[in-house]
Each structure stands twice: as structure tokens, then as C-alpha cells.
Coordinates of C-alpha atoms in Angstrom, one line a residue:
Chain A
M317 CA -30.5 28.5 66.2
F318 CA -27.7 26.2 67.1
K319 CA -28.2 27.0 70.7
D320 CA -32.0 26.2 70.4
T321 CA -31.3 22.8 68.9
F322 CA -28.7 22.1 71.5
N323 CA -31.1 23.1 74.3
K324 CA -33.8 21.0 72.7
N325 CA -31.5 18.0 72.5
M326 CA -30.4 18.5 76.1
V327 CA -34.0 18.5 77.2
N328 CA -34.6 15.3 75.2
Y329 CA -31.5 13.8 76.7
W330 CA -32.4 14.5 80.3
F331 CA -35.9 13.4 79.7
M332 CA -34.9 10.1 78.2
A333 CA -32.1 9.5 80.7
S334 CA -34.2 10.2 83.8
F335 CA -37.1 8.0 82.5
L336 CA -34.7 5.2 81.6
I337 CA -33.0 5.2 85.0
I338 CA -36.3 5.2 86.8
S339 CA -37.6 2.4 84.5
V340 CA -34.5 0.3 85.0
M341 CA -34.8 0.7 88.8
I342 CA -38.4 -0.4 89.0
F343 CA -37.7 -3.3 86.6
L344 CA -34.8 -4.5 88.8
F345 CA -37.0 -4.2 91.8
I346 CA -39.3 -6.8 90.3
F347 CA -36.6 -8.9 88.6
I348 CA -33.8 -9.2 91.3
P349 CA -35.9 -11.3 93.8
I350 CA -37.0 -13.6 91.0
I351 CA -33.5 -14.1 89.6
T352 CA -31.9 -14.4 93.0
M353 CA -34.3 -17.2 93.9
L354 CA -33.8 -19.0 90.6
L355 CA -30.0 -18.8 90.9
N356 CA -30.0 -20.0 94.5
P357 CA -32.8 -22.5 94.6
G358 CA -31.5 -24.6 97.5
D359 CA -32.1 -28.3 97.6
I360 CA -34.6 -28.6 94.7
S361 CA -34.2 -32.4 94.3
T362 CA -35.3 -33.2 97.8
A363 CA -38.3 -30.8 97.4
I364 CA -39.3 -32.5 94.1
A365 CA -39.1 -35.9 95.8
D366 CA -41.2 -34.7 98.7
K367 CA -44.8 -36.0 98.1
E368 CA -46.3 -33.2 100.2
V369 CA -44.7 -30.6 98.0
I370 CA -46.0 -32.2 94.8
N371 CA -49.5 -32.6 96.3
S372 CA -49.6 -29.0 97.4
L373 CA -48.6 -27.9 94.0
L374 CA -51.3 -30.0 92.4
V375 CA -53.9 -28.7 94.9
S376 CA -52.9 -25.1 94.0
L377 CA -53.1 -25.7 90.2
K378 CA -56.3 -27.7 90.3
A379 CA -58.1 -25.3 92.6
A380 CA -56.9 -22.2 90.6
F381 CA -58.0 -23.9 87.3
T382 CA -61.4 -24.8 88.7
A383 CA -61.9 -21.3 90.1
T384 CA -61.0 -19.9 86.7
V385 CA -63.4 -22.1 84.8
I386 CA -66.2 -21.2 87.2
A387 CA -65.3 -17.5 86.9
L388 CA -65.5 -17.8 83.1
I389 CA -68.9 -19.4 83.2
F390 CA -70.4 -17.2 85.8
G391 CA -68.5 -14.0 85.2
V392 CA -69.1 -13.6 81.5
P393 CA -72.9 -13.2 81.6
L394 CA -72.7 -10.5 84.3
S395 CA -69.9 -8.7 82.4
Y396 CA -72.2 -8.7 79.3
I397 CA -75.1 -7.3 81.2
L398 CA -72.9 -4.5 82.7
S399 CA -71.5 -3.6 79.3
R400 CA -74.7 -3.6 77.3
Y401 CA -77.5 -2.4 79.7
E402 CA -78.1 0.7 81.8
F403 CA -80.1 0.1 85.0
L404 CA -80.7 1.6 88.4
G405 CA -77.8 0.9 90.8
K406 CA -75.4 -0.3 88.1
N407 CA -72.6 1.8 89.6
I408 CA -73.2 0.2 93.0
V409 CA -73.1 -3.3 91.5
E410 CA -69.8 -2.4 89.7
A411 CA -68.3 -1.0 93.0
I412 CA -69.3 -4.2 94.9
I413 CA -67.7 -6.4 92.2
D414 CA -64.4 -4.5 92.8
I415 CA -64.5 -4.9 96.6
P416 CA -62.7 -8.3 96.7
M417 CA -59.7 -6.6 95.1
A418 CA -59.5 -4.0 97.8
I419 CA -60.0 -5.8 101.1
P420 CA -57.2 -7.6 103.1
H421 CA -57.0 -11.3 102.4
S422 CA -57.6 -12.3 106.0
V423 CA -60.8 -10.3 106.0
T424 CA -62.0 -12.2 102.9
G425 CA -61.4 -15.5 104.8
I426 CA -63.4 -14.2 107.8
M427 CA -66.2 -13.0 105.5
I428 CA -66.6 -16.4 103.8
L429 CA -66.5 -18.2 107.2
T430 CA -69.1 -15.8 108.5
V431 CA -71.4 -16.7 105.6
I432 CA -70.9 -20.4 106.2
Y433 CA -71.4 -20.4 110.0
G434 CA -73.6 -17.4 110.5
T435 CA -76.3 -17.2 107.8
P436 CA -79.1 -19.3 106.5
I437 CA -77.1 -19.8 103.3
G438 CA -74.5 -21.7 105.2
T439 CA -77.2 -23.8 106.9
V440 CA -78.9 -24.7 103.6
L441 CA -75.5 -25.6 102.1
K442 CA -74.7 -27.8 105.1
N443 CA -78.1 -29.5 104.8
Y444 CA -77.4 -30.4 101.2
G445 CA -74.0 -31.8 102.3
V446 CA -72.0 -28.9 100.7
M447 CA -69.0 -28.4 102.9
I448 CA -66.3 -26.0 102.1
V449 CA -64.4 -25.6 105.3
D450 CA -61.0 -27.3 105.3
N451 CA -61.5 -29.0 101.9
F452 CA -60.6 -28.5 98.3
W453 CA -63.8 -26.6 97.5
G454 CA -63.1 -24.2 100.2
I455 CA -59.9 -23.3 98.4
V456 CA -61.8 -22.9 95.1
V457 CA -64.4 -20.7 96.8
V458 CA -61.7 -18.4 98.2
M459 CA -59.8 -18.3 94.9
L460 CA -63.0 -17.6 93.0
Y461 CA -63.9 -14.8 95.4
V462 CA -60.6 -13.0 95.1
G463 CA -60.2 -13.7 91.4
I464 CA -63.6 -13.1 89.9
P465 CA -63.4 -9.2 89.7
F466 CA -60.5 -9.6 87.3
M467 CA -62.5 -11.8 85.0
I468 CA -65.7 -9.7 85.1
N469 CA -63.8 -6.4 84.5
T470 CA -61.7 -7.7 81.7
A471 CA -64.6 -9.4 79.9
K472 CA -66.7 -6.2 80.4
N473 CA -64.1 -4.1 78.8
G474 CA -64.0 -6.5 75.9
F475 CA -67.8 -6.4 75.4
S476 CA -67.8 -2.6 75.6
M477 CA -65.2 -2.4 72.8
I478 CA -67.5 -4.4 70.4
D479 CA -69.6 -2.3 68.1
E480 CA -73.2 -3.1 69.0
E481 CA -74.1 -2.8 65.3
L482 CA -72.3 -6.2 64.7
E483 CA -74.8 -7.8 67.1
N484 CA -77.7 -5.9 65.4
V485 CA -76.7 -7.1 62.0
S486 CA -76.3 -10.6 63.2
R487 CA -79.9 -10.5 64.5
T488 CA -81.2 -9.2 61.2
L489 CA -79.4 -12.0 59.4
G490 CA -81.3 -14.6 61.3
A491 CA -79.5 -15.2 64.6
S492 CA -81.3 -15.1 67.9
Q493 CA -79.9 -13.2 70.8
I494 CA -78.2 -16.3 72.2
K495 CA -76.8 -17.4 68.9
T496 CA -75.5 -13.8 68.3
F497 CA -73.8 -13.9 71.7
F498 CA -72.0 -17.2 70.9
N499 CA -71.3 -16.5 67.2
I500 CA -70.3 -12.8 67.4
S501 CA -69.8 -11.3 70.8
L502 CA -67.9 -14.1 72.6
P503 CA -65.4 -14.9 69.8
L504 CA -64.6 -11.2 69.5
I505 CA -63.5 -11.0 73.1
K506 CA -61.4 -14.1 73.0
N507 CA -58.3 -12.2 74.0
N508 CA -60.1 -10.6 76.9
L509 CA -61.2 -14.0 78.1
I510 CA -57.6 -15.2 77.9
S511 CA -56.3 -12.2 79.8
G512 CA -59.1 -12.5 82.3
S513 CA -58.3 -16.2 82.9
I514 CA -54.6 -15.4 83.3
L515 CA -55.4 -12.7 85.9
T516 CA -58.0 -14.8 87.7
F517 CA -55.7 -17.8 87.8
A518 CA -52.7 -15.8 89.0
R519 CA -54.8 -14.1 91.7
G520 CA -56.1 -17.4 92.9
I521 CA -52.8 -19.3 92.9
S522 CA -51.1 -16.5 94.9
E523 CA -53.7 -16.4 97.6
V524 CA -52.7 -17.4 101.1
G525 CA -54.4 -15.3 103.8
A526 CA -58.0 -16.2 103.1
I527 CA -57.1 -19.9 102.4
L528 CA -55.4 -20.2 105.8
I529 CA -58.6 -19.2 107.4
V530 CA -61.2 -21.1 105.3
A531 CA -59.3 -24.2 104.2
Y532 CA -56.0 -24.8 105.8
F533 CA -56.2 -28.4 104.5
P534 CA -55.5 -29.7 101.9
K535 CA -52.4 -27.4 101.9
T536 CA -51.8 -25.3 98.8
A537 CA -48.2 -24.6 97.7
P538 CA -48.2 -21.1 99.2
V539 CA -49.6 -22.4 102.5
L540 CA -47.0 -25.2 102.6
I541 CA -44.2 -22.7 101.9
L542 CA -45.5 -20.5 104.8
D543 CA -45.7 -23.6 107.0
R544 CA -42.2 -24.7 106.2
F545 CA -40.8 -21.2 106.7
N546 CA -42.5 -20.9 110.1
E547 CA -41.3 -24.4 111.2
Y548 CA -37.9 -24.8 109.6
G549 CA -36.8 -21.4 108.2
L550 CA -35.8 -20.0 104.9
S551 CA -33.7 -22.8 103.5
A552 CA -36.6 -25.3 103.9
S553 CA -39.2 -23.1 102.2
K554 CA -37.0 -21.7 99.4
P555 CA -36.9 -24.8 97.1
I556 CA -40.7 -25.1 97.1
A557 CA -40.9 -21.4 96.4
V558 CA -38.6 -21.8 93.4
I559 CA -40.7 -24.7 92.0
M560 CA -43.7 -22.5 92.4
I561 CA -42.1 -19.6 90.5
V562 CA -41.0 -21.9 87.7
V563 CA -44.4 -23.5 87.4
S564 CA -46.1 -20.1 87.4
I565 CA -43.7 -18.7 84.8
L566 CA -44.2 -21.7 82.5
L567 CA -47.9 -21.5 82.8
F568 CA -48.2 -17.8 82.1
A569 CA -45.7 -18.0 79.3
T570 CA -47.8 -20.7 77.6
L571 CA -50.9 -18.7 77.9
R572 CA -49.2 -15.5 76.6
I573 CA -47.8 -17.4 73.6
F574 CA -51.3 -18.8 72.9
Q575 CA -52.7 -15.2 73.1
Y576 CA -49.9 -13.8 70.9
K577 CA -50.5 -16.5 68.3
N578 CA -54.2 -15.8 68.5
N579 CA -53.6 -12.1 67.9
R580 CA -51.3 -12.7 65.0
D581 CA -53.8 -15.1 63.3
S582 CA -56.6 -12.6 63.6
Chain B
M188 CA -95.8 -1.9 52.5
I189 CA -94.4 -0.6 55.8
E190 CA -96.7 1.4 58.0
L191 CA -95.7 3.0 61.3
K192 CA -98.6 4.0 63.6
N193 CA -98.1 6.4 66.5
I194 CA -94.5 5.2 67.0
S195 CA -92.7 6.8 70.0
K196 CA -89.2 5.8 71.1
I197 CA -86.6 7.2 73.4
W198 CA -83.1 5.8 72.6
K199 CA -79.9 7.2 74.0
E200 CA -80.1 10.9 73.5
F201 CA -82.6 10.7 70.6
Q202 CA -86.3 10.7 70.6
L203 CA -89.0 9.8 68.2
K204 CA -92.4 11.5 68.8
N205 CA -95.6 9.9 67.7
V206 CA -94.5 9.1 64.1
N207 CA -97.1 8.0 61.6
L208 CA -95.8 6.9 58.2
K209 CA -97.1 4.8 55.3
L210 CA -94.3 3.8 52.9
S211 CA -94.8 2.4 49.4
E212 CA -92.4 0.0 47.7
D213 CA -90.6 2.8 45.8
Y214 CA -87.1 3.8 46.8
T215 CA -87.6 5.8 50.0
I216 CA -85.2 8.3 51.5
L217 CA -85.4 9.3 55.1
L218 CA -83.8 12.7 55.0
G219 CA -82.9 15.1 57.8
P220 CA -80.1 16.5 59.8
S221 CA -77.9 14.4 62.2
G222 CA -79.7 13.5 65.4
A223 CA -83.2 13.9 63.8
G224 CA -84.2 10.3 64.8
K225 CA -83.8 8.7 61.3
S226 CA -81.8 5.8 62.7
I227 CA -84.4 5.0 65.3
I228 CA -87.0 4.7 62.6
I229 CA -84.9 2.3 60.6
K230 CA -83.9 0.3 63.7
C231 CA -87.6 0.0 64.8
I232 CA -88.5 -1.2 61.3
A233 CA -85.6 -3.8 61.4
G234 CA -86.8 -4.9 64.9
I235 CA -83.5 -4.0 66.6
L236 CA -85.3 -1.4 68.7
K237 CA -88.8 -2.0 70.1
P238 CA -90.9 1.2 70.1
N239 CA -92.1 2.5 73.5
S240 CA -95.5 2.8 72.0
G241 CA -97.2 2.4 68.7
R242 CA -97.4 -0.4 66.1
I243 CA -95.5 -1.4 63.0
Y244 CA -97.2 -3.2 60.1
Y245 CA -95.7 -5.0 57.1
N246 CA -98.3 -5.6 54.3
G247 CA -101.0 -5.2 56.9
E248 CA -99.5 -7.7 59.4
D249 CA -98.5 -6.4 62.8
I250 CA -94.8 -7.1 63.2
T251 CA -94.1 -5.0 66.2
D252 CA -93.4 -8.0 68.4
I253 CA -91.6 -10.1 65.8
P254 CA -87.8 -10.3 66.6
P255 CA -85.4 -9.1 63.9
E256 CA -84.2 -12.6 63.1
K257 CA -87.7 -13.6 62.0
R258 CA -88.5 -10.5 59.8
N259 CA -86.0 -11.1 57.0
F260 CA -85.4 -7.3 56.5
G261 CA -81.9 -6.6 55.3
Y262 CA -80.0 -4.1 57.4
V263 CA -76.7 -2.3 56.6
P264 CA -75.5 0.0 59.4
Q265 CA -73.5 3.1 58.8
N266 CA -70.1 1.4 59.6
Y267 CA -71.2 -1.7 57.6
G268 CA -71.0 -4.0 60.6
L269 CA -68.8 -6.7 59.0
F270 CA -67.8 -9.4 61.3
P271 CA -64.0 -8.9 61.7
H272 CA -63.3 -12.5 62.8
M273 CA -64.7 -14.0 59.6
T274 CA -63.6 -13.7 55.9
V275 CA -65.8 -12.0 53.4
Y276 CA -67.1 -15.4 52.3
K277 CA -68.0 -16.4 55.8
N278 CA -69.7 -13.0 56.4
I279 CA -71.9 -13.5 53.4
D280 CA -72.5 -17.2 54.3
Y281 CA -73.4 -16.3 57.9
G282 CA -77.1 -15.7 57.3
L283 CA -77.5 -18.5 54.8
K284 CA -76.1 -21.0 57.3
L285 CA -78.4 -19.7 60.1
K286 CA -81.3 -20.2 57.7
K287 CA -80.1 -23.7 57.1
F288 CA -79.7 -23.5 53.3
G289 CA -77.9 -26.5 51.7
K290 CA -74.3 -26.2 50.7
L291 CA -74.9 -26.1 47.0
E292 CA -77.6 -23.4 47.3
R293 CA -75.3 -21.3 49.6
E294 CA -72.5 -21.5 47.2
K295 CA -74.7 -20.6 44.2
R296 CA -76.2 -17.6 46.0
I297 CA -72.8 -16.3 47.2
K298 CA -71.4 -16.7 43.6
E299 CA -74.4 -14.8 42.1
I300 CA -74.4 -11.9 44.6
S301 CA -70.6 -11.5 44.6
E302 CA -70.5 -11.3 40.8
F303 CA -73.5 -8.9 40.8
L304 CA -71.7 -6.6 43.3
N305 CA -68.2 -7.2 41.9
I306 CA -66.7 -8.6 45.0
D307 CA -66.0 -12.1 43.8
K308 CA -62.2 -11.5 44.0
L309 CA -62.5 -10.4 47.7
L310 CA -64.2 -13.5 49.1
S311 CA -61.1 -14.9 50.9
R312 CA -60.1 -11.6 52.3
N313 CA -60.5 -10.4 55.9
P314 CA -63.0 -7.4 56.1
T315 CA -60.5 -5.2 57.9
T316 CA -58.2 -5.3 54.8
L317 CA -60.9 -3.9 52.5
S318 CA -61.5 -0.3 51.4
G319 CA -64.6 1.6 52.5
G320 CA -66.3 1.0 49.2
E321 CA -65.5 -2.7 49.2
Q322 CA -66.7 -3.1 52.8
Q323 CA -70.0 -1.4 51.8
R324 CA -70.5 -3.8 48.9
V325 CA -69.8 -6.8 51.1
A326 CA -72.3 -5.6 53.7
I327 CA -74.9 -5.1 51.0
A328 CA -74.2 -8.5 49.5
R329 CA -74.5 -10.1 53.0
A330 CA -77.9 -8.6 53.4
L331 CA -79.1 -9.3 49.8
V332 CA -78.0 -12.9 49.7
L333 CA -80.9 -13.8 52.0
H334 CA -83.4 -12.3 49.5
P335 CA -84.8 -9.9 52.1
K336 CA -88.2 -8.3 51.8
I337 CA -86.8 -4.8 52.2
L338 CA -83.3 -3.4 52.4
L339 CA -82.6 -0.9 55.2
L340 CA -79.5 1.3 54.7
D341 CA -78.2 3.7 57.3
E342 CA -76.1 6.5 55.8
P343 CA -74.6 4.1 53.2
T344 CA -72.3 6.7 51.6
S345 CA -71.3 8.9 54.5
A346 CA -67.8 7.3 55.0
L347 CA -66.9 7.1 51.3
D348 CA -64.9 9.3 49.1
I349 CA -66.6 11.0 46.1
H350 CA -65.6 8.3 43.6
N351 CA -66.8 5.4 45.7
K352 CA -69.9 7.3 46.6
E353 CA -70.9 7.7 43.0
T354 CA -70.2 4.0 42.3
I355 CA -72.4 2.9 45.3
I356 CA -75.2 5.3 44.3
N357 CA -75.3 3.7 40.8
E358 CA -75.3 0.2 42.4
L359 CA -78.1 1.2 44.8
K360 CA -80.1 2.4 41.8
K361 CA -79.8 -1.0 40.3
I362 CA -80.7 -2.8 43.6
G363 CA -83.6 -0.4 44.1
E364 CA -85.2 -2.0 41.0
L365 CA -85.1 -5.4 42.6
L366 CA -86.5 -4.7 46.0
P367 CA -87.9 -1.9 48.2
I368 CA -85.2 0.2 49.8
I369 CA -85.4 2.5 52.8
H370 CA -82.3 4.6 52.9
I371 CA -81.2 7.2 55.5
T372 CA -79.1 10.2 54.6
H373 CA -78.4 13.7 55.6
D374 CA -77.2 14.6 52.1
F375 CA -80.0 16.1 50.1
L376 CA -78.1 15.7 46.8
E377 CA -77.9 12.0 47.4
A378 CA -81.6 12.0 48.2
K379 CA -82.3 13.8 45.0
M380 CA -80.3 11.3 43.0
L381 CA -81.8 8.1 44.5
G382 CA -85.1 8.7 46.2
K383 CA -88.5 8.4 44.6
N384 CA -90.2 9.2 47.9
I385 CA -88.7 11.5 50.5
V386 CA -89.5 11.5 54.2
F387 CA -88.1 14.6 55.9
V388 CA -87.3 14.0 59.5
S389 CA -86.4 16.6 62.0
N390 CA -86.4 16.6 65.8
G391 CA -87.9 13.2 66.0
E392 CA -90.9 14.1 63.9
I393 CA -91.9 13.6 60.2
V394 CA -92.0 17.1 58.9
D395 CA -92.8 16.4 55.3
Y396 CA -93.4 13.3 53.1
G397 CA -94.1 12.8 49.5
D398 CA -92.8 12.5 45.9
K399 CA -89.3 13.8 45.4
E400 CA -90.2 16.5 42.9
E401 CA -93.0 17.7 45.2
I402 CA -90.8 17.8 48.3
F403 CA -87.7 19.4 46.7
N404 CA -89.6 22.0 44.6
N405 CA -92.0 23.0 47.4
P406 CA -90.2 23.1 50.7
K407 CA -92.8 23.3 53.4
N408 CA -91.0 25.9 55.6
E409 CA -87.9 27.9 56.0
K410 CA -86.0 25.2 57.9
I411 CA -86.6 22.5 55.2
A412 CA -85.8 25.1 52.5
K413 CA -82.5 25.9 54.2
F414 CA -81.6 22.2 54.5
F415 CA -82.3 21.8 50.7
G416 CA -79.8 24.5 50.0
Y417 CA -82.3 27.3 49.2
N418 CA -81.4 30.9 49.8
I419 CA -83.9 32.5 52.2
I420 CA -84.6 36.1 51.1
K421 CA -86.9 38.6 52.7
Y422 CA -88.4 41.0 50.2
N423 CA -91.4 43.3 50.5
G424 CA -92.4 41.6 53.8
K425 CA -92.5 38.1 52.2
L426 CA -90.1 35.2 52.7
Y427 CA -88.8 33.7 49.5
G428 CA -86.9 30.5 48.9
V429 CA -84.6 30.5 45.9
E430 CA -82.1 27.8 44.8
P431 CA -78.6 29.2 43.9
H432 CA -79.0 28.2 40.2
N433 CA -82.3 30.1 40.0
I434 CA -80.7 33.5 41.0
I435 CA -79.8 35.7 38.1
V436 CA -76.9 38.1 38.8
K437 CA -76.2 41.2 36.8
K438 CA -73.7 44.1 37.1
Y439 CA -75.2 47.0 39.0
N440 CA -77.0 49.5 36.9
S441 CA -78.5 52.6 38.7
N442 CA -81.3 52.8 36.0
I443 CA -82.8 49.5 37.1
K444 CA -84.9 50.1 40.2
D445 CA -87.1 47.0 40.7
E446 CA -84.3 44.5 41.3
L447 CA -82.5 43.7 44.6
A448 CA -79.1 45.3 44.9
G449 CA -76.2 43.6 46.8
E450 CA -72.5 43.3 46.9
I451 CA -70.2 40.3 46.2
T452 CA -68.4 39.3 49.4
G453 CA -67.0 36.0 48.3
M454 CA -66.2 34.1 45.1
Y455 CA -65.2 30.4 44.5
D456 CA -63.9 29.6 41.1
F457 CA -64.9 26.0 40.0
G458 CA -63.4 26.5 36.5
H459 CA -66.5 26.6 34.2
Y460 CA -68.6 28.3 36.8
K461 CA -68.2 30.5 39.9
K462 CA -70.0 30.3 43.2
L463 CA -70.8 33.8 44.4
I464 CA -71.5 34.9 48.0
I465 CA -73.6 38.0 47.8
S466 CA -74.5 40.3 50.7
L467 CA -78.0 41.7 50.6
N468 CA -79.6 44.1 53.1
D469 CA -79.9 41.7 56.0
S470 CA -78.8 38.4 54.6
T471 CA -76.2 36.5 52.6
I472 CA -77.1 34.4 49.6
K473 CA -75.3 32.0 47.3
S474 CA -75.6 31.9 43.5
I475 CA -74.0 30.2 40.5
Y476 CA -72.5 32.5 37.8
Y477 CA -71.0 31.5 34.5
G478 CA -69.4 34.8 33.4
D479 CA -66.0 36.2 34.0
D480 CA -66.7 39.9 34.5
L481 CA -67.5 40.0 38.3
N482 CA -65.1 40.4 41.2
I483 CA -65.3 40.6 45.0
G484 CA -66.5 44.0 46.1
D485 CA -68.6 44.6 42.9
K486 CA -72.2 45.8 43.3
V487 CA -74.7 43.6 41.6
L488 CA -78.4 43.3 40.9
I489 CA -80.2 40.1 41.5
S490 CA -83.5 38.6 40.2
F491 CA -85.1 35.1 40.5
K492 CA -85.7 32.7 37.7
K493 CA -87.9 30.5 39.9
Y494 CA -88.8 30.8 43.6
V495 CA -91.1 29.5 46.3
V496 CA -93.0 31.7 48.8
L497 CA -92.4 30.1 52.2
N498 CA -95.3 29.9 54.7
D499 CA -93.6 31.2 57.7

């Protein structure tokens, strides 16, 4: 019996030890580059004083924020339809929504340019004065394209978790379908909407490849970092990169705290 | 009151086939096994589901195309459907607000209904912190506060323990005197306790409909009899349905020839009575026995106090 317990404990010990070592290794893999950058930021003060750096950061934040808001407004209705209704070709629609997550960034850029320059949609947009190449809205379009799958999928999962009977009861209590959506369904997926926004925003702000192709100007922070690296090397690009890391961490920490508070209150 | 004419509906894996039904204002139970299509009927009446074909009438008016929010039929689903992001008070207030009642009227109605259903101490609580019985009462209060024309209940006691079940059944009896109730259950004892009218639903069809006594005392066929707990016994080429308490069990006596002989294969002691499982020639039956002189393995004779001859 003693031997059995010993063997069992040994198995537990090896299991825990091996999982712990592997977990620490993968955590350090993520953590070491971040902490190395933060501890050796280079000449931050010059970077902060550099107007181009600040502008690029503002462009990144504004564009990612705009893309996230558009993703919320346009992604949520689709995610609701996908979670509530069965229709022919639903699987295909879902697969297409996931495509932006799977294709190389440069290909995304080429695809968007092809639509602008090679299809009637581009011509119509041009006729109405809607230009997206090399301007702020081009960056928003790219960020929206690469980020929207995260919003749709997260919101869809949220709606799928809601018991449909809640919506049914709301209807019998006097709420129309639209009132039921805003009073019951939407508040219940608040956390999913926050998570979806974080993911969409994060995906947008980190995009480089497609932005380089569609809208090189105005420069976003990642584009500027790449530019400085190509022209002046590591030490010139590092301080901007550090600022970018700090801004991102602060932003996501704020959103997570908001989400945590929200969870606790409910 | 409610009339369904040729209603057909396919919903998820369930199907309703050409249902015709005219319900009175008396407490009505839709009874039948799980998956029979009872929920589809109640959802069609509430307006949550629209039938594929057929019409629904309320007091002669065609309401098939009227959306649920304009019917004012109270609906309580099986899991109560309380809104988890609102307090009990806000749950009950939800419909009143939508119907634009004034603040004083809303407060008055919530006070009345919460006292009537004994939930006045729960109003500030979150629904997720309530017990099953409390949630059920809140869900009923939320529906009743709007003074609905009918109350539709989907398996209201299925998730409750025996004590809460009895309390809710008593409360439903009281509520049933105030307004018409259509109540779904798969529990025939609950149906016996509450229903004035019984609609027996099976495989998406109405198999039997009528007064409680009539339905329970004269099951139409073997399937319904079995569902009501009748023993099905083949004797002299005929099929009999006998309720367990209508079976008389005696010790075997070789001198008595005209009674059925069997053997006790199981016995459950409930204190003041025993439930016996008796093996006959080609079937097993259940009976209630009040004596102390029988044991598993004993040979017994059985006769019937009361029985029905089943058609098929």
C-alpha cells in the first residue's frame, strides 16, 4: 500500500513538474522580449519629443478605435443572425468570415487594392469621392478587414450562450423583437462585446503588411517603426516600439479592469 | 376560448401534425411524454412560434399573425426565463414599463403580486441567487402582473423538489381560479391534481381530449393506459387496463381456480403499504398491498376491483 501511494505521488510529482517547466518556458518566451525592451528602451525622451512619432501613435489609436466601433455596429447584427438562425450556406458564410484571420497580411492589402482599382465597387466609391488609398480611411478599412472576424465570432459565441427563452419571455411581456434585442440580448453579451473589441482593436493596431500596401501614409506607429528600422537601424526604432508597448499595455489593462469590474458587479 | 384549427409546425426535431383543439377557460393540462410536441402547441399559442399551416383563434378572433407582444398571454418557460441582469423587482417591472404604466400603478401592482406569491422579501435580490421554487414564483409573478388573458406554463414543476412542487401546485390551483391556465406536464399525477380538462399529446398529435375523470378513468388505448400507470394484462384473449390500487392480491390457494396466479418478484416497503411487482404468465404488473404476510418468491392470486377493457 505504501508503495502504491509512493508511486502515485511520484506520478503526480512528475506530471506537475513537467507541466510547470513547460509552462514557465512558454511564459518566458512571451515575457522576455517585452521585459528586455522595457528595461532597455533606448532614447525615449527624444522619441516622445518627435512629432512624427506622436502623430503616428495617434493615427494608430484613432484608426484602430474607429475600426473597432465600425466592427461593433456592423458585426453584431451578423453575429446575431449566425447564432439564431439556420439557413442554406451558413457554414460557407462562417468560413468566409474566418478567412481574414488566415491569409497573409500582404495578401489582404493586395485584395483591398484590387477591389478599389479593379472592380465597379471601386469606381462607384471613387465617383462619390470616397478615397481610401494612402489616407486615414484606408488604414481603417485594413484594420476593419483583419479585425472584424474576432468581433463577429466573439459576439456570436455570446449570443449562442443566451437561452432563447429569455428572448421569448421578453416578447410575451410586451417587447418587440428590436426592443428585446436591446433590452435583453445585447446587455447579456456585454462581456463578449468588450472581449471582441479588445481583440479587434489589438488586431488592428498591430497590422503592418496590409497597411503598407493600401495606405502607407499617414504613417501608423508600426509602419514608422519599420521605416526607422530600415533607415536607421535598431536603436532608432526601439524607443518608438517601447512607447507602443506601453500604450498597448495601458490600454488593454484598462479594458480588462473594466471587464473585471463588470463581471464582479453582475 | 382558444381554438387551434389544422395547426402543423415543424420545429427543431419536433413536429406537430394537423392539430385541432378547442379549449375552454377551465384549467387545462397538456399531458404527454417528452418530445410529444406539447411545447410547440404552447409556443404557437403564445405567438413565439408561427405555425407552418393552420389558424389560431382567441374568442373567435384570428390571432395567428399577431406578434407575442400584442397578445398579452402570460408565458412561463420550463427554466423560468428570468433576466439574470435585472433584480427580481426589475424583472417584474419589465413588462409594466414596456406597457407604459405610471410609476404609482407599477409599484401598486408589484406590491400586490409579490405579496400574493410571497416573494415580497426577494424583490431586491438577483434571480441567480434564488432557489428553484422562488424563481418559479417570480416568473409567475412577472407574467401575472400584466393581468394576462391566459397563463401558459411549460413544465412548471419539473425542476423542483417534492416540497416546492407541492407548494407551487397549491399556488397554481389558486391562480387557476383567477384566469385560464394552459399547463404542460409529462407527470400524470400533477395533471390529476390540477387539471379540469386534459389534452393527451403524443407524437405531435392530440390523442385524447376531455374532462379529467373521463380521460383518466377510460384510457383510450394501451399506450395512454400505460402512460397513466395502468397495468396492461392480457386475459382470455382480451386486454385489460388495471390501476395498481385496483388489483387485489391474495396468498395462493390451489382451490381457487378462476383467478390469475402469479409470483412476487419484487417488493418495495413504503412503511404503511408495500408496492409489489408480480410476474404473471407473460407480463409483469405492479400493485399496492397493505398486509405484512407476503414475501418475494411467494405465489399469489390476483383479481381486479375495477378495470377497463382496452380497444386494441
